[in-house]
Amino acid sequence: MASLFSKIFRTGLVTEPFSPVDADVERVLEAISARTRNLLGRALAIREVDAGSCNGCEIEISGITGPTYDASQFGIHFVASPRHADMLLVTGPVTRNMELPLRKTYEATPDPKLVVAVGDCARTCGVFAGSYAIVGSVDTVIPVDVFVDGCPPTPTAILTGILAALDRR
Amino acid sequence: MTDYLLQLINVALVLAVSPALVGLIRWLKARMQNRRGAPIWQPYFELRKLFGKEVVVSDTASWVFRATPYIVFASTLAVALLVPLVRIPVPVALGSDLIVVVYLLLLGTFFLALAGLDTGSPFGGMGSSREMTVAALAEPTIALAIFSLAVGAGSTDLGRIVAETLNAPTTVAAPGHLLGFAALFIVMLAETGRLPVDNPSTHLELTMIHEAMILEYSGRYLALIEWASGMKLFIFLSLLANLYVPWGIATSNDPAGLAVGLLALLGKVVVLGCAIAALETRLAKLRLFRVPELLSVSFVLALLAVTSSFVVR
Amino acid sequence: MQDLLFATLAIYVLGMISAIVLRRAAGRAAVAVFAALGSSMGAAAGVSVLVSGREVPLAPALSALHPQVQLQADPLGAVFLVLIGLVAVPAALYGFGYSKSYEGRYSLAALGVVLNALLLFLTLTVTATSPILFLFAWEGMTLAGFAAVLTEHDRQPTIRAATWYVAISHVGFLALVVMFLVLSGGDLSASFADIRTNAESLSPVALGAAFLLALAGFGAKAGIVPLHVWLPMAHPVAPSHISALLSGVVVKVAIYGFMRISLDLAGAGPAWWGGVALGIGAVSAIGGVLYALMQQDLKRLLAFSTVENVGIMLIAAGAAIVFRSYGLDELAILSIVACLYHALAHGVFKALLFLGAGSVLHATGSRDMEMFGGLSKRMPWTSAFFLLGAVAAAALPPLSGFASEWMVFQALLGGARIADPEGGAVMSVAAGALALAGGLAAACFVRAFGITFLGLPRSEESEVAHESPRSMRAGMGLLALGCIALGLLPSVIVPLLARAATGVEGRGAAVPSMQLGLALATPSGLSSFSPFALATMLLVAAAAIGLSIRMLQGPFRTRLSVTWGCGRFGQTSRMQYTATAFAEPLRRVFASVYRPLEDVSVDYHPDSKYFVYRITYASDLRQSFAAYFYHPLLLAVRIVAMRVRRLQSGSVHAYLLYVSLTVLLVLLVARVWH
C-alpha cells in the first residue's frame, strides 16, 4: 500500500502541461470548456457507440479519458446509459447488425443531444465500403452534427470535433 | 423555535454541500491517478444540466418509476432534518432516533429497487436484486453498531449519544468504540455504493449494483437520485464523524460555537472523504459473491463492539 | 356493554344460519353483514374495556345457562377482540365479492358457516375464563380453521395441508391440556383466578414444564420453528379472506394464549423462560423470512412471512419475561406493548397482503409469481394497496410495521440496563437477528411487489387481468387505512395497550408515560420518534421538491420511449428478472441454510458436444425441517406402530387379557394416587 501511494506521489501530475507545439490543444480544450459551460452547463456526458469499428478509434477515444489528455477536467465524462448522455460518439461504418441498436440509442437519448461521428469509416465506410455487411455511413442512419476525420483520429482531433459539435448549437 | 430553524439549516447545509463532497472525492481520485481532474464543483454543473434536460421514460414503467425519485429525495431530506450535524441537541419533538434514520434510508433503497424492476429491463432487475441483498446483509451490522453506542449512552437518541461521548472523552479510545467505528465504516461503503462493494464509476452493466437500478432514469429524475445519493454519503460520513469523534459540535445556539461546529463538521467529513478516495485508489471491486464475506467481517466487528461495550461498561 | 358480547355471539350464530338458509348473492351478503356486524360489536366491546381499563364480565346471559360458562374481557383479551374486528370486518366485506367465484364450484353455505364459526370461537377463546372453556373454544377454532382450509377439498395439496394442520394442531392441543392440568392441579374447570393462586404454590420445575408445554402448544398454532411446517401449506390453500383471518388473527390468538400463560397465569417466570422464547423467536424470525424469500407461490410467501412476524412477537414476549425476572418493570411493559402492537400491525398488514394476493388470484387464476408481472397497470387499486401493505411488512417508516418494530428494538436496547452482561448480550444478539430479519423482509417484499405488479406480464392471464370488484377493493382499502393509522397514531394507541400490559404485568401498576404529544417516547427515556412529524416531513419535502423544480425549470418535458436494453431488438417479458433470479444472490449467501438441490442436464447432438439441443435446469430447496426432523419422526412412529400391531393377534382370549390387565392397572394407579 505504501509503495503504491509513494509511486503516485513520486510520479506527480502527468496531465500534459501543454507545450507550445500543442498550443492548439490547450486552446481547443479551453474553448470546449467555455462552450460546454454555455450550452450544457459545463457538463457533457458522452455515450460511446461502436457501430462496427475496428476498435482503432476506441483506443484513441479512451486516450482522451487517460491522464495525459484528461477530458474530465473540463466536465466531459463517459456514461453507461444513453438516458444519462448528452452526446453520442459513434465510430465505424454502420454494420447491418448495429443499425437498429444505433437508432435505438439515438432515440433513447434525451434532448438536447449531439452526435459526433469519429473516424474515416463513420463518414466514408473506409475499406469496408461496399461490403454486404455494411449499411452505410453513420449519417445514413442518424443525423450527425460533426464528423471527425482520421484513421484513427488523434485525441486532439476528437476533442476538436466535440468542440465543433458544441459550436453548431 | 430557533432550535427548529437551526435544524432546518441542516437541510440546507446537506443540500448545498453534498455535491461538493462527491466532487472532492472524484478530484482526489483523479489526483491519485496523476490526472488533473474536474474541479470539485463539477457535480453542481452536472445537476444543473440534468434539471434542464428532457425526461425519457420507458413505456413499460408505472407510476412507481415516476414517484421514486421524489420518495428517495424526500426521505433523504427527512434524514437530514433528524440528524445532529452542527449542533446538539436535536429538538425532541422531531425524534432524532438512530433506528428511524437507518430505516428511512432503507425506505429510499426499497423504492429505488422497485423502480429498477418497474421498467422490465434485465439490468434494472439485476441491480435491484443485488442492492437488496447488500442492504439486507448490512442491516444487522448497523443494528449491532447502534446497540454498542446505545449501551454507553443508554439511548438511541443521536443527540444523547453525541452528548454522552462529549462528556466522557476517554470512551473514544474504548475498544467497543473503535470496533464499532470500523464496522460502520465498512457498512457505509456498502450502503453508499462505494468500492470495494460497488464501483460508482463503472460502465459495465454486469458489474453494477446501484448504477444498474438507475440506468433508465434521465433528466430531472436522474438529478434527484444523484443528488440524493450524494446527500446520503454526506449524512453517513457526518454521522460517523459525530457519533465517534464528536468534538467541535456546538452544544448551544451561540453563533461562534455554531461556526466552530460547522467548520469541525466540514473538516471531519473532508478527512473521511480523503479516506474513501485513498481506499478507492487502492482497492479493486470485490466479486459480488465475495461481498457477503466483507459484510460478515463488519458484522463480527460489530458483535465484538457490543460484547466489549458490555464487558468494559 | 355487557350484553354487547352476547349480541356478538348471537349474530355469528345468525350468520351461520343464514349461510345455510339463504342462497347465492343474498347468502353471501348475509354472511358478510353478520360477520362484519358481529366482529365490529366485539371490537367495540374491546375498545370500551381498553378505555375503561377494567375487567368486564361479559354475556351474563350465558352464565345463566351454566354457572361455569363465564366470559370476561380484561384489557389483554380486549386487545385481541379489537384485532378480530380490525381484520374480520374488511375480510367479510372482501369475502362478499371474493366468494362469488366459488358459486357452483364449492359449497357457499359451508364457507359462510365456517367464517362465522371461526369468528365465534375466536371471540370465545380470548374471553374464556377457565381452562375447560378455553380448550373448548380453542378446539372449535382449530376445527373451524380445518374446515376453512378444506374449502377446495377436491385438490390434493389442500388435503395434504389440512392433514398436516390438524395433526400438528392436535399435538399442540395435547400439550395445552397437560399444561392446564399441571397449572390447575388437575382441575380443568377451575377459573383463571384460581389457577393464578394455585400456580404460586407450584414448584419451579412444574412451572417450567408448564411454560415449555405452553410454548409448544401455542407455538404449534402460531407457527414457530420447528412446528411451523403446516402453516405455509395450510394458509395459502384456504380462500383468501379466510387466509387473511388465519394469518392475521388465529395466529395472534395463539400469541394471546402464550402471553396469558407465561406472563399472567404462571406468574413471574425465571429469566431462562424469556431466553428460550427469545431464541426460538429469533430462529423463527430469520427462518421464516429466509424461506419467504425463496417462494414462488405468492400466498405461500406471505405465510412464511407470518412465521417471521410470529418470531418477532415471540422475541418481544421473551424480552418481557426476561425484564420482569430482573425487576425492570417499565421495560417489561414496553416489551409487552411492543408485542401487542406488532400483533395488531401484523394482523392488519398481513390481512391486507393476503387480500391483495387473493385479488391477483381472482384476476389471473394463479398464485405463481413467475406468471405475474405488469399488474400495476391492470389492477391499479390492488397494486397500490398491496404496495402499502408491503411497505408496512418491510417495517419501513411511516407505516404500522415500523412503529411496532421500533418499539421491539427499543425494548431490546433496554437490555443494556440488565445488570448481568449475559442478559444484555442475549438481547443484543436478538436485536441483530431482528435487524437481519428486517433487512431480508425488505428484500422479500421488494420481490413480492416488484415481480408481481411491475414490469411486463409474464403470462397470457396476467396480460388480461382485471381489477377486482368494489367490495373487494373496499375491504383492502379499509385495511390500508388501518396500516396508515397504526403507523401514524402509536401515541394514541400505545397508552391503551399499556393498560393491557399493566394488567398482565403487575395488576394495577402505573402506566408508564410512552407518549409525548404526537411523538412516541419509551419509558425511562430511551428514545423517541414521531411518526406524524416524519410523515409530514416526507410529504412536505416531496411536494416542495416537485413545486420548486416546476417553478425553476418549467413544466415537465417527458417523452415515452422503449426500455433501454443496449439496443437489442425487442423487449419480451422473458428478458426480465424472475422471482427466482431475484432471490438467487441471497440463496447463494445462505446456501448452508437452504441446501438447494440443483440439477442441470444438457442434451447434445449424438455426434458432437458442440451442438446442444436443450439445457434443462431444475432446482429445489430441501425443506430442512421436513427432511431432518419430521421424516425421521414419522418413520419412527411407523416403526413403533408396526411393533404395536403384533398385539393385535385377532384372538378374543388375548383381547380379554388386555382388558383385564388394563382395568387392574387403572385400579392400582387410582389406589396409589389417593
mmCIF file of C-alpha atoms in Angstrom, chain B residues 48 51-64 66 69-71 73-78 81-82 92-100 103-104 106-107 109-111 113-115 117-123 125-130 132-133 135-137 139-141 143-144 146-147 150-151 154-158 160 205 215-216 220-221 224 287-289 292 299 303 306-307 310-311 313, chain C residues 376-377 383-384 387 390-391 394-398 402 405-406 409-410 412-413 415-421 424-425 427-429 431-432 434-436 438-440 442-443 445-447 449-451 454-456 516 519 525-530 533-534 537-538 541-542 545-546 549-550 553-566 568 571 575-577 581-586 588-590:
data_model
loop_
_atom_site.group_PDB
_atom_site.id
_atom_site.type_symbol
_atom_site.label_atom_id
_atom_site.label_comp_id
_atom_site.label_asym_id
_atom_site.label_seq_id
_atom_site.Cartn_x
_atom_site.Cartn_y
_atom_site.Cartn_z
ATOM 1 C CA ARG B 48 -27.975 21.924 -13.224
ATOM 2 C CA PHE B 51 -32.556 19.502 -14.349
ATOM 3 C CA GLY B 52 -32.797 21.306 -17.685
ATOM 4 C CA LYS B 53 -32.896 18.214 -19.833
ATOM 5 C CA GLU B 54 -35.755 16.272 -21.300
ATOM 6 C CA VAL B 55 -37.030 13.238 -19.392
ATOM 7 C CA VAL B 56 -37.299 9.974 -21.291
ATOM 8 C CA VAL B 57 -39.472 7.383 -19.564
ATOM 9 C CA SER B 58 -39.867 3.768 -20.539
ATOM 10 C CA ASP B 59 -43.365 2.947 -21.769
ATOM 11 C CA THR B 60 -43.348 -0.148 -19.562
ATOM 12 C CA ALA B 61 -42.910 1.897 -16.402
ATOM 13 C CA SER B 62 -45.760 2.624 -13.997
ATOM 14 C CA TRP B 63 -46.290 5.432 -11.521
ATOM 15 C CA VAL B 64 -43.830 3.777 -9.139
ATOM 16 C CA ARG B 66 -42.071 8.354 -11.594
ATOM 17 C CA PRO B 69 -37.083 9.958 -7.310
ATOM 18 C CA TYR B 70 -39.281 12.130 -5.132
ATOM 19 C CA ILE B 71 -39.583 9.483 -2.422
ATOM 20 C CA PHE B 73 -35.078 12.579 -2.269
ATOM 21 C CA ALA B 74 -37.722 13.354 0.343
ATOM 22 C CA SER B 75 -36.679 10.528 2.649
ATOM 23 C CA THR B 76 -33.054 11.658 2.446
ATOM 24 C CA LEU B 77 -34.089 15.221 3.248
ATOM 25 C CA ALA B 78 -36.102 13.963 6.214
ATOM 26 C CA LEU B 81 -33.604 17.105 9.309
ATOM 27 C CA LEU B 82 -33.253 14.469 12.024
ATOM 28 C CA VAL B 92 -37.056 16.364 20.779
ATOM 29 C CA ALA B 93 -40.414 16.544 19.009
ATOM 30 C CA LEU B 94 -38.688 15.532 15.772
ATOM 31 C CA GLY B 95 -37.484 12.332 17.371
ATOM 32 C CA SER B 96 -33.860 12.138 16.344
ATOM 33 C CA ASP B 97 -33.527 8.405 16.620
ATOM 34 C CA LEU B 98 -30.792 6.333 15.036
ATOM 35 C CA ILE B 99 -33.150 3.476 14.136
ATOM 36 C CA VAL B 100 -35.510 5.892 12.404
ATOM 37 C CA TYR B 103 -34.967 2.718 8.249
ATOM 38 C CA LEU B 104 -35.712 6.000 6.468
ATOM 39 C CA LEU B 106 -33.841 1.867 3.725
ATOM 40 C CA LEU B 107 -37.175 3.307 2.536
ATOM 41 C CA THR B 109 -33.460 1.908 -1.192
ATOM 42 C CA PHE B 110 -36.732 -0.053 -1.181
ATOM 43 C CA PHE B 111 -38.350 2.245 -3.728
ATOM 44 C CA ALA B 113 -35.188 -1.281 -6.068
ATOM 45 C CA LEU B 114 -38.855 -1.276 -7.102
ATOM 46 C CA ALA B 115 -38.115 1.313 -9.779
ATOM 47 C CA LEU B 117 -37.914 -3.718 -11.582
ATOM 48 C CA ASP B 118 -40.532 -1.388 -12.993
ATOM 49 C CA THR B 119 -39.130 -0.909 -16.482
ATOM 50 C CA GLY B 120 -38.808 -4.618 -17.148
ATOM 51 C CA SER B 121 -35.173 -4.143 -18.079
ATOM 52 C CA PRO B 122 -32.885 -7.035 -17.195
ATOM 53 C CA PHE B 123 -30.290 -4.612 -15.806
ATOM 54 C CA GLY B 125 -33.843 -6.305 -12.030
ATOM 55 C CA MET B 126 -30.226 -7.283 -11.592
ATOM 56 C CA GLY B 127 -29.449 -4.038 -9.793
ATOM 57 C CA SER B 128 -32.493 -4.346 -7.530
ATOM 58 C CA SER B 129 -31.719 -7.903 -6.595
ATOM 59 C CA ARG B 130 -28.115 -7.078 -5.732
ATOM 60 C CA MET B 132 -31.466 -5.549 -1.701
ATOM 61 C CA THR B 133 -29.030 -8.386 -0.996
ATOM 62 C CA ALA B 135 -28.889 -3.861 2.105
ATOM 63 C CA ALA B 136 -30.312 -6.906 3.886
ATOM 64 C CA LEU B 137 -26.864 -8.102 4.901
ATOM 65 C CA GLU B 139 -28.749 -4.246 8.311
ATOM 66 C CA PRO B 140 -27.697 -6.454 11.272
ATOM 67 C CA THR B 141 -24.290 -4.773 11.417
ATOM 68 C CA ALA B 143 -28.251 -2.631 14.408
ATOM 69 C CA LEU B 144 -25.376 -4.039 16.457
ATOM 70 C CA ILE B 146 -26.305 1.112 17.197
ATOM 71 C CA PHE B 147 -26.591 -1.251 20.146
ATOM 72 C CA ALA B 150 -26.743 2.744 22.954
ATOM 73 C CA VAL B 151 -25.150 0.688 25.722
ATOM 74 C CA GLY B 154 -28.448 4.493 27.425
ATOM 75 C CA SER B 155 -30.343 5.765 24.399
ATOM 76 C CA THR B 156 -30.562 5.591 20.630
ATOM 77 C CA ASP B 157 -31.232 9.309 20.501
ATOM 78 C CA LEU B 158 -28.482 10.726 18.305
ATOM 79 C CA ARG B 160 -27.796 11.975 23.533
ATOM 80 C CA GLU B 205 -23.718 -3.154 -16.750
ATOM 81 C CA LEU B 215 -29.873 3.179 -15.875
ATOM 82 C CA GLU B 216 -33.371 4.138 -17.024
ATOM 83 C CA ARG B 220 -34.523 15.746 -13.516
ATOM 84 C CA TYR B 221 -35.322 12.280 -12.186
ATOM 85 C CA LEU B 224 -32.809 13.983 -7.934
ATOM 86 C CA ARG B 287 -16.840 -10.080 -6.847
ATOM 87 C CA LEU B 288 -20.494 -9.885 -5.900
ATOM 88 C CA PHE B 289 -20.361 -13.175 -4.035
ATOM 89 C CA PRO B 292 -21.155 -11.077 1.882
ATOM 90 C CA PHE B 299 -20.863 -7.990 11.403
ATOM 91 C CA LEU B 303 -20.645 -8.071 17.523
ATOM 92 C CA VAL B 306 -21.257 -4.841 21.551
ATOM 93 C CA THR B 307 -19.622 -7.533 23.625
ATOM 94 C CA PHE B 310 -20.817 -4.765 27.877
ATOM 95 C CA VAL B 311 -17.591 -6.029 29.384
ATOM 96 C CA ARG B 313 -19.164 -0.977 30.964
ATOM 97 C CA SER C 376 -49.990 -2.435 -11.557
ATOM 98 C CA LYS C 377 -51.306 -1.079 -14.848
ATOM 99 C CA SER C 383 -51.401 -2.724 -6.568
ATOM 100 C CA ALA C 384 -51.494 0.500 -4.562
ATOM 101 C CA LEU C 387 -47.648 -1.711 -2.014
ATOM 102 C CA ALA C 390 -45.565 -4.375 1.500
ATOM 103 C CA VAL C 391 -44.011 -1.178 2.870
ATOM 104 C CA ALA C 394 -40.896 -4.411 5.343
ATOM 105 C CA ALA C 395 -41.082 -2.332 8.546
ATOM 106 C CA LEU C 396 -40.433 0.930 6.763
ATOM 107 C CA PRO C 397 -41.496 4.277 8.173
ATOM 108 C CA PRO C 398 -44.011 5.809 8.451
ATOM 109 C CA PHE C 402 -42.112 0.272 11.582
ATOM 110 C CA GLU C 405 -40.611 -2.910 15.192
ATOM 111 C CA TRP C 406 -39.176 0.323 16.570
ATOM 112 C CA PHE C 409 -35.841 -2.566 19.070
ATOM 113 C CA GLN C 410 -36.142 -0.085 21.904
ATOM 114 C CA LEU C 412 -34.155 -4.928 23.293
ATOM 115 C CA LEU C 413 -31.813 -1.955 23.559
ATOM 116 C CA GLY C 415 -31.317 -4.837 27.695
ATOM 117 C CA ALA C 416 -28.266 -2.699 28.358
ATOM 118 C CA ARG C 417 -29.834 -1.950 31.742
ATOM 119 C CA ILE C 418 -29.728 -5.574 32.814
ATOM 120 C CA ALA C 419 -27.028 -5.965 35.410
ATOM 121 C CA ASP C 420 -25.725 -9.321 34.130
ATOM 122 C CA PRO C 421 -23.662 -8.992 30.961
ATOM 123 C CA GLY C 424 -27.690 -7.773 27.762
ATOM 124 C CA ALA C 425 -25.657 -9.836 25.325
ATOM 125 C CA MET C 427 -30.717 -9.006 23.910
ATOM 126 C CA SER C 428 -28.096 -7.572 21.581
ATOM 127 C CA VAL C 429 -27.913 -10.784 19.572
ATOM 128 C CA ALA C 431 -31.529 -7.171 18.101
ATOM 129 C CA GLY C 432 -29.074 -8.279 15.436
ATOM 130 C CA LEU C 434 -34.323 -8.752 14.313
ATOM 131 C CA ALA C 435 -32.377 -6.385 12.081
ATOM 132 C CA LEU C 436 -31.331 -9.209 9.757
ATOM 133 C CA GLY C 438 -35.960 -6.740 8.841
ATOM 134 C CA GLY C 439 -33.437 -6.329 6.039
ATOM 135 C CA LEU C 440 -34.379 -9.655 4.481
ATOM 136 C CA ALA C 442 -37.403 -5.582 2.814
ATOM 137 C CA ALA C 443 -35.750 -7.673 0.081
ATOM 138 C CA PHE C 445 -41.300 -7.546 -0.249
ATOM 139 C CA VAL C 446 -39.437 -5.715 -2.990
ATOM 140 C CA ARG C 447 -39.516 -9.072 -4.719
ATOM 141 C CA PHE C 449 -44.435 -6.460 -5.110
ATOM 142 C CA GLY C 450 -41.907 -5.844 -7.858
ATOM 143 C CA ILE C 451 -42.165 -9.193 -9.607
ATOM 144 C CA LEU C 454 -44.201 -4.239 -12.054
ATOM 145 C CA GLY C 455 -42.531 -4.865 -15.385
ATOM 146 C CA LEU C 456 -44.132 -6.799 -18.217
ATOM 147 C CA LEU C 516 -45.104 12.888 24.040
ATOM 148 C CA ALA C 519 -44.386 11.683 19.263
ATOM 149 C CA GLY C 525 -36.412 7.975 28.206
ATOM 150 C CA LEU C 526 -34.546 5.567 25.972
ATOM 151 C CA SER C 527 -35.516 7.472 22.877
ATOM 152 C CA SER C 528 -38.419 8.949 20.996
ATOM 153 C CA PHE C 529 -39.723 9.261 17.498
ATOM 154 C CA SER C 530 -42.618 10.987 15.889
ATOM 155 C CA ALA C 533 -43.708 14.571 12.096
ATOM 156 C CA LEU C 534 -41.952 12.040 9.898
ATOM 157 C CA MET C 537 -41.721 15.864 6.613
ATOM 158 C CA LEU C 538 -41.827 13.304 3.832
ATOM 159 C CA ALA C 541 -40.354 17.556 1.224
ATOM 160 C CA ALA C 542 -41.753 15.673 -1.768
ATOM 161 C CA ILE C 545 -39.205 19.396 -4.490
ATOM 162 C CA GLY C 546 -41.893 18.906 -7.102
ATOM 163 C CA ILE C 549 -38.462 22.098 -9.849
ATOM 164 C CA ARG C 550 -41.566 23.168 -11.678
ATOM 165 C CA GLN C 553 -37.374 24.697 -14.640
ATOM 166 C CA GLY C 554 -40.868 24.984 -16.051
ATOM 167 C CA PRO C 555 -43.250 22.136 -16.775
ATOM 168 C CA PHE C 556 -42.131 18.611 -17.489
ATOM 169 C CA ARG C 557 -40.798 17.706 -20.882
ATOM 170 C CA THR C 558 -41.387 13.983 -20.829
ATOM 171 C CA ARG C 559 -41.120 11.582 -23.731
ATOM 172 C CA LEU C 560 -42.131 7.935 -23.695
ATOM 173 C CA SER C 561 -39.723 5.505 -25.237
ATOM 174 C CA VAL C 562 -38.935 1.818 -25.143
ATOM 175 C CA THR C 563 -36.936 0.435 -22.252
ATOM 176 C CA TRP C 564 -33.196 0.750 -22.780
ATOM 177 C CA GLY C 565 -31.629 -2.642 -23.301
ATOM 178 C CA CYS C 566 -28.341 -1.885 -25.050
ATOM 179 C CA ARG C 568 -31.418 -5.094 -28.512
ATOM 180 C CA GLN C 571 -38.247 -6.476 -25.269
ATOM 181 C CA MET C 575 -35.827 -10.842 -20.504
ATOM 182 C CA GLN C 576 -36.899 -9.666 -17.065
ATOM 183 C CA TYR C 577 -35.525 -10.863 -13.804
ATOM 184 C CA ALA C 581 -33.459 -14.872 -10.205
ATOM 185 C CA PHE C 582 -34.174 -12.017 -7.841
ATOM 186 C CA ALA C 583 -33.587 -14.209 -4.821
ATOM 187 C CA GLU C 584 -30.573 -16.005 -6.319
ATOM 188 C CA PRO C 585 -27.825 -13.928 -4.630
ATOM 189 C CA LEU C 586 -29.377 -14.477 -1.219
ATOM 190 C CA ARG C 588 -26.133 -18.400 -2.599
ATOM 191 C CA VAL C 589 -25.250 -16.434 0.514
ATOM 192 C CA PHE C 590 -27.460 -18.630 2.690
#
